[in-house]
Coordinates of N, CA and C in Angstrom, one line a residue:
M800 N -43.7 5.7 -16.3 CA -42.6 6.7 -16.6 C -42.7 7.1 -17.9
I801 N -41.4 8.2 -18.2 CA -41.9 9.1 -18.8 C -41.3 8.3 -20.5
K802 N -41.8 9.0 -21.9 CA -41.7 8.3 -22.8 C -40.3 8.9 -23.1
Q803 N -39.9 7.7 -24.0 CA -38.7 7.9 -24.5 C -38.5 9.3 -25.5
E804 N -39.4 9.7 -26.3 CA -39.3 10.9 -27.1 C -39.8 12.1 -25.9
E805 N -40.1 11.7 -25.1 CA -40.4 13.7 -24.7 C -38.7 13.3 -23.4
F806 N -38.4 12.6 -23.3 CA -36.9 12.7 -22.5 C -35.8 13.4 -22.6
D807 N -35.4 14.0 -21.9 CA -34.4 15.5 -22.1 C -33.0 14.8 -21.6
F808 N -33.0 13.5 -23.2 CA -31.6 12.7 -22.8 C -30.2 13.8 -22.5
Q809 N -29.8 15.0 -23.8 CA -28.9 15.7 -23.6 C -28.6 16.4 -22.0
G810 N -29.5 16.9 -21.6 CA -29.6 17.3 -20.3 C -29.2 16.1 -19.3
A811 N -30.2 15.1 -19.5 CA -29.3 14.1 -18.6 C -27.9 13.7 -18.7
I812 N -27.8 13.7 -19.8 CA -25.7 13.3 -20.2 C -25.1 14.7 -19.5
E813 N -25.4 16.0 -19.3 CA -24.7 16.9 -19.2 C -24.4 16.9 -18.0
S814 N -25.6 16.3 -17.2 CA -26.0 16.5 -15.5 C -24.9 15.2 -15.0
I815 N -24.8 14.3 -15.7 CA -23.8 12.7 -15.7 C -22.5 13.2 -16.0
R816 N -21.9 14.2 -17.0 CA -21.2 14.5 -16.9 C -20.5 16.1 -15.7
E817 N -21.4 16.1 -15.3 CA -21.0 17.3 -14.4 C -20.6 16.7 -13.0
Q818 N -21.9 15.8 -12.8 CA -22.2 15.4 -11.2 C -20.6 13.9 -11.1
H819 N -20.2 13.6 -12.3 CA -18.9 12.2 -12.0 C -17.8 12.9 -12.4
K820 N -17.7 14.4 -13.2 CA -16.9 15.0 -13.4 C -16.4 14.3 -14.5
F821 N -16.8 13.6 -15.5 CA -16.2 12.6 -16.7 C -15.8 13.9 -17.9
D822 N -15.1 13.2 -18.7 CA -14.5 13.9 -19.6 C -15.3 14.1 -20.6
F823 N -16.0 12.9 -21.0 CA -17.0 12.7 -22.7 C -18.0 11.7 -22.3
V824 N -19.2 12.0 -22.1 CA -20.5 11.2 -21.8 C -21.3 11.4 -23.6
G825 N -21.7 10.0 -23.8 CA -22.7 10.2 -25.2 C -23.2 8.8 -24.7
I826 N -24.4 9.1 -26.0 CA -25.2 7.9 -26.0 C -25.8 7.3 -27.2
A827 N -25.5 6.4 -27.9 CA -25.2 6.1 -28.8 C -26.5 5.0 -28.6
M828 N -27.5 4.8 -30.2 CA -29.1 4.6 -30.4 C -29.1 4.0 -31.8
T829 N -30.1 2.5 -31.3 CA -30.1 2.7 -33.1 C -30.9 3.3 -33.9
Q830 N -30.5 3.2 -34.7 CA -31.4 4.6 -36.2 C -32.9 4.0 -36.8
S831 N -32.5 2.4 -36.7 CA -34.3 2.1 -37.1 C -34.2 0.6 -36.7
R832 N -35.3 -0.2 -36.9 CA -35.8 -1.4 -36.5 C -35.3 -2.2 -36.8
E833 N -35.1 -2.1 -38.6 CA -34.4 -3.2 -39.0 C -33.3 -3.5 -38.9
H834 N -32.3 -2.3 -39.3 CA -30.9 -2.7 -38.5 C -30.6 -1.9 -37.9
H835 N -29.5 -2.6 -37.3 CA -29.1 -2.7 -35.9 C -27.9 -1.6 -36.2
E836 N -27.9 -0.6 -36.5 CA -27.0 0.5 -36.9 C -26.9 1.3 -35.4
L837 N -25.7 2.5 -35.1 CA -25.7 2.7 -33.7 C -25.1 4.0 -34.0
R838 N -25.3 5.4 -33.9 CA -24.9 6.0 -34.0 C -24.6 6.7 -32.8
W839 N -24.0 7.7 -32.5 CA -23.7 8.5 -31.3 C -24.9 10.1 -31.5
T840 N -26.1 9.7 -31.0 CA -27.2 10.9 -30.8 C -26.8 11.6 -30.0
F841 N -26.3 11.6 -28.7 CA -26.3 12.8 -28.0 C -24.9 12.8 -27.0
V842 N -24.4 13.6 -27.4 CA -22.7 13.4 -26.2 C -22.5 15.0 -25.8
T843 N -21.6 15.1 -24.6 CA -21.0 15.7 -24.1 C -19.8 15.7 -24.0
G844 N -18.9 17.3 -24.0 CA -17.6 17.2 -23.8 C -16.7 16.3 -24.8
N845 N -17.4 16.7 -25.8 CA -16.6 15.9 -27.0 C -15.9 16.8 -27.4
Q846 N -14.5 16.6 -28.0 CA -13.5 17.6 -28.8 C -13.8 17.7 -29.9
S847 N -14.3 17.2 -30.9 CA -15.2 17.9 -32.5 C -16.4 17.4 -32.8
E848 N -16.7 17.4 -34.0 CA -17.5 16.8 -34.6 C -18.2 15.4 -35.4
R849 N -16.7 15.4 -34.7 CA -16.1 13.7 -35.9 C -16.8 12.4 -35.7
Y850 N -17.7 12.3 -34.0 CA -18.4 11.9 -33.5 C -19.6 11.3 -34.3
R851 N -20.0 12.5 -35.2 CA -21.0 12.5 -35.9 C -21.4 11.7 -37.6
R852 N -20.1 11.2 -37.6 CA -19.8 10.3 -39.0 C -19.5 9.1 -38.5
I853 N -19.4 8.6 -37.4 CA -19.4 7.3 -36.9 C -20.4 6.1 -36.8
V854 N -20.7 5.2 -38.0 CA -21.8 4.6 -37.6 C -21.5 3.0 -37.4
L855 N -21.8 2.4 -36.5 CA -21.3 1.5 -36.0 C -22.9 0.3 -35.8
H856 N -22.1 -1.1 -36.5 CA -23.0 -1.8 -36.5 C -23.1 -2.8 -35.4
S857 N -23.7 -3.8 -35.1 CA -23.9 -4.9 -33.4 C -22.5 -5.8 -33.9
G858 N -22.2 -5.4 -32.6 CA -21.1 -6.5 -32.0 C -19.5 -5.7 -32.6
K859 N -19.6 -4.1 -33.2 CA -18.4 -3.5 -34.0 C -18.4 -2.3 -32.5
G860 N -16.9 -1.9 -32.3 CA -16.8 -0.9 -31.2 C -17.2 -0.8 -29.9
I861 N -17.4 -0.1 -29.2 CA -17.9 -0.4 -28.1 C -19.0 -0.2 -27.8
A862 N -19.5 0.7 -28.3 CA -21.2 0.8 -28.6 C -21.7 -0.9 -29.3
G863 N -21.1 -1.3 -30.1 CA -21.8 -2.2 -31.3 C -21.7 -3.3 -29.7
I864 N -20.6 -3.5 -29.2 CA -20.4 -5.1 -28.7 C -21.0 -5.0 -27.5
V865 N -21.4 -3.5 -26.4 CA -21.9 -3.7 -26.1 C -23.7 -4.0 -25.9
F866 N -24.2 -3.3 -27.5 CA -25.1 -3.7 -27.8 C -25.6 -5.0 -28.2
K867 N -24.8 -5.7 -28.7 CA -25.4 -7.0 -29.1 C -24.6 -8.2 -27.4
T868 N -24.1 -7.8 -26.9 CA -24.2 -8.8 -25.4 C -24.7 -8.0 -24.3
G869 N -25.3 -6.7 -24.6 CA -26.1 -6.4 -23.2 C -25.5 -6.3 -22.1
K870 N -24.3 -6.7 -22.2 CA -23.4 -6.4 -20.7 C -22.8 -5.2 -20.8
P871 N -22.2 -4.4 -19.8 CA -21.4 -4.0 -19.6 C -20.3 -3.8 -20.0
M872 N -19.2 -2.5 -20.2 CA -17.9 -3.0 -20.5 C -17.6 -1.8 -19.7
L873 N -15.8 -2.2 -19.4 CA -14.8 -1.2 -18.6 C -13.4 -1.5 -18.6
V874 N -12.9 -0.1 -19.2 CA -11.7 -0.1 -19.6 C -11.0 0.6 -18.8
E875 N -10.1 0.3 -17.4 CA -9.5 1.3 -17.1 C -8.2 1.7 -17.5
N876 N -7.2 1.4 -18.2 CA -6.7 1.9 -19.1 C -6.5 1.5 -20.7
V877 N -6.8 2.3 -21.2 CA -7.0 1.5 -23.1 C -5.3 1.3 -23.5
E878 N -4.6 1.9 -23.1 CA -3.3 1.8 -23.2 C -3.0 -0.1 -23.3
H879 N -3.2 -0.7 -21.9 CA -3.1 -2.1 -21.6 C -3.9 -3.1 -22.1
T880 N -4.8 -2.5 -22.6 CA -6.2 -3.2 -22.7 C -6.5 -3.8 -24.3
I881 N -6.3 -2.4 -24.9 CA -6.5 -2.8 -26.5 C -5.0 -2.5 -27.5
P882 N -5.0 -3.7 -27.6 CA -3.6 -3.2 -28.4 C -3.6 -2.5 -29.5
K883 N -2.6 -1.0 -30.0 CA -2.5 -0.3 -30.3 C -3.4 -0.7 -32.2
E884 N -2.6 -1.9 -32.7 CA -3.1 -1.8 -34.0 C -4.7 -2.2 -33.8
E885 N -5.5 -2.5 -33.1 CA -6.9 -3.1 -32.9 C -7.8 -1.7 -32.3
L886 N -7.3 -0.5 -32.1 CA -8.0 0.9 -32.1 C -8.5 1.3 -32.9
F887 N -8.1 1.0 -34.1 CA -9.2 1.5 -35.4 C -10.7 0.9 -35.4
G888 N -10.8 -0.5 -34.7 CA -12.2 -0.5 -34.2 C -12.9 -0.4 -33.4
Y889 N -12.2 1.2 -32.2 CA -13.3 1.4 -31.7 C -12.8 3.0 -31.9
P890 N -13.6 3.6 -32.9 CA -13.1 5.0 -33.4 C -13.6 6.2 -32.3
I891 N -14.6 5.6 -31.4 CA -15.1 7.0 -30.4 C -13.7 6.6 -29.3
I892 N -12.7 6.3 -29.4 CA -12.2 5.7 -28.4 C -10.5 7.1 -29.0
V893 N -10.6 6.5 -30.1 CA -9.3 7.7 -31.3 C -10.0 9.1 -31.4
T894 N -11.1 9.0 -31.7 CA -11.6 10.7 -31.7 C -11.8 11.5 -31.0
E895 N -12.2 10.8 -30.0 CA -12.1 11.6 -28.5 C -11.1 11.6 -27.7
E896 N -10.3 10.6 -27.6 CA -9.4 10.2 -27.1 C -9.1 10.0 -26.0
L897 N -10.0 8.8 -25.8 CA -10.3 8.1 -24.1 C -9.3 6.9 -23.8
K898 N -9.2 7.5 -22.8 CA -7.7 6.7 -21.9 C -8.5 5.7 -21.2
S899 N -9.9 5.7 -20.7 CA -10.4 5.1 -19.3 C -11.9 5.3 -19.5
F900 N -12.7 4.3 -19.6 CA -14.1 4.4 -19.9 C -14.8 3.2 -19.7
G901 N -16.2 3.3 -19.7 CA -17.4 2.8 -19.0 C -18.6 2.9 -20.3
A902 N -19.1 1.5 -20.5 CA -20.1 1.7 -21.2 C -21.4 0.8 -20.8
V903 N -22.6 0.7 -20.9 CA -23.2 0.3 -20.3 C -24.9 0.4 -21.6
P904 N -25.5 -0.7 -21.3 CA -26.6 -0.5 -22.3 C -27.7 -0.2 -21.8
L905 N -28.3 0.5 -22.4 CA -30.1 0.6 -22.0 C -30.7 0.4 -22.2
L906 N -31.8 -0.2 -21.6 CA -32.9 -1.3 -21.8 C -34.0 -0.5 -22.1
L907 N -35.0 -1.0 -22.8 CA -36.2 -0.8 -22.8 C -37.1 -1.8 -23.3
D908 N -38.3 -2.3 -22.3 CA -38.7 -3.3 -22.5 C -37.7 -4.3 -22.6
G909 N -36.9 -4.6 -22.1 CA -36.4 -6.2 -21.7 C -35.3 -6.2 -23.1
R910 N -35.4 -5.2 -24.0 CA -33.9 -5.3 -25.4 C -33.3 -3.8 -25.5
V911 N -32.1 -4.2 -25.9 CA -31.1 -2.6 -25.7 C -31.9 -2.2 -26.9
K912 N -31.7 -1.1 -26.6 CA -32.2 0.1 -27.7 C -30.8 0.9 -27.8
G913 N -29.8 1.4 -26.6 CA -28.7 2.3 -27.3 C -27.8 1.6 -26.2
V914 N -26.5 2.8 -26.0 CA -25.3 2.2 -25.2 C -25.0 3.3 -24.4
L915 N -24.9 3.8 -23.0 CA -24.5 5.1 -22.8 C -22.8 4.6 -22.5
L916 N -21.8 5.6 -23.0 CA -20.5 5.6 -22.6 C -20.0 6.9 -22.2
V917 N -19.6 6.6 -21.3 CA -18.8 7.2 -20.1 C -17.2 7.4 -20.3
G918 N -16.4 8.7 -20.0 CA -14.7 8.3 -20.2 C -14.4 9.5 -19.8
F919 N -12.9 9.2 -19.4 CA -11.5 10.2 -19.4 C -10.8 10.3 -20.2
R920 N -10.0 11.1 -20.6 CA -8.9 11.5 -21.2 C -7.3 10.9 -20.8
A921 N -7.4 10.6 -19.0 CA -6.7 9.9 -18.7 C -6.8 8.7 -18.7
T922 N -5.2 7.8 -18.1 CA -5.9 6.2 -17.3 C -6.2 6.3 -16.1
N923 N -6.6 4.8 -15.6 CA -7.0 4.4 -14.2 C -8.0 5.7 -13.9
R924 N -8.6 6.6 -14.6 CA -9.5 7.1 -14.0 C -10.8 6.8 -13.3
L925 N -11.5 6.1 -14.3 CA -12.9 5.1 -14.0 C -12.1 3.4 -13.5
N926 N -12.2 3.0 -11.9 CA -12.1 1.6 -12.0 C -13.7 1.6 -11.5
S927 N -13.8 -0.1 -11.5 CA -14.5 -0.9 -10.8 C -15.6 0.2 -10.0
E928 N -14.9 0.1 -8.8 CA -15.9 0.9 -7.6 C -16.5 2.3 -8.3
K929 N -16.2 3.0 -8.5 CA -16.7 3.9 -9.6 C -18.0 4.0 -10.5
F930 N -17.2 3.2 -11.3 CA -18.1 2.5 -12.3 C -19.4 2.2 -12.3
S931 N -19.5 1.2 -10.8 CA -20.7 0.9 -9.8 C -21.6 1.8 -9.3
M932 N -20.9 2.6 -8.7 CA -21.5 3.4 -8.1 C -22.1 4.5 -9.4
F933 N -21.8 5.1 -10.4 CA -22.0 5.6 -12.0 C -23.3 4.8 -12.0
K934 N -23.2 3.8 -12.2 CA -24.1 2.6 -12.8 C -25.3 2.6 -11.9
Q935 N -25.2 3.2 -10.7 CA -26.5 3.2 -9.6 C -27.0 4.5 -9.9
H936 N -26.2 5.3 -10.3 CA -26.8 6.7 -10.4 C -27.6 6.9 -11.7
V937 N -27.3 6.0 -12.7 CA -27.8 6.1 -13.9 C -29.1 5.4 -13.9
E938 N -29.3 4.1 -12.9 CA -30.3 3.6 -13.1 C -31.5 4.4 -12.4
M939 N -31.1 5.1 -11.2 CA -31.9 5.8 -10.8 C -32.6 7.4 -11.5
N940 N -31.7 7.9 -12.3 CA -32.0 9.1 -13.2 C -32.0 8.8 -14.5
L941 N -31.6 7.7 -15.2 CA -32.0 7.9 -17.0 C -33.0 7.9 -17.2
S942 N -34.5 7.9 -17.2 CA -35.3 7.0 -17.5 C -36.0 7.7 -19.0
P943 N -36.2 7.1 -19.9 CA -37.1 5.6 -19.3 C -36.4 4.6 -19.5
F944 N -35.5 4.6 -19.6 CA -34.3 3.2 -19.8 C -34.4 2.6 -18.4
H945 N -33.7 1.5 -18.8 CA -33.3 0.7 -17.2 C -31.6 0.4 -17.8
I946 N -30.3 0.1 -17.0 CA -29.6 -0.5 -17.2 C -29.4 -2.3 -16.9
R947 N -29.8 -2.5 -16.0 CA -29.5 -3.6 -15.8 C -29.3 -4.3 -17.3
E948 N -28.2 -5.8 -16.6 CA -27.5 -6.5 -17.6 C -28.6 -7.3 -18.3
V949 N -28.5 -7.7 -20.1 CA -29.4 -8.5 -20.2 C -29.1 -10.2 -19.7
V950 N -30.2 -10.7 -19.5 CA -30.7 -11.9 -18.9 C -31.0 -12.8 -19.6
E951 N -29.9 -13.9 -20.1 CA -30.0 -14.9 -21.0 C -30.4 -16.3 -20.3
Y952 N -31.3 -16.7 -21.0 CA -32.4 -17.9 -20.5 C -31.9 -19.2 -21.1

């Protein structure tokens, strides 16, 4: 297995974006062991550099929710799923103008260490079938992480 420090995350997400034709792909990772702060560490397809200022805590925003629950999140149509007055709680969606997205937890040694977000700037472009195919591809190609859901006992 390739160590996290040696893996080319930027190259991997660029490949994911190209292969699946996503408009945006990003990885949010924890910044320290003590705090569960997440930052968008690797991105491709971004419209601006504003993502760099986004800091999320466990349970907040897409990355925070997926990080906390350890479960994937799929939103086929942001306009129908997330009320307009709640969008401020999803800064990456607003900043990157995503209208359809999916996010999966990145696990290492059974613990969530980051979140992989993929999205489109048009509604209904990511459905459950395409999201499932994407997850299978990532599971095989995003070493050192795996993306299976956290199993609670």
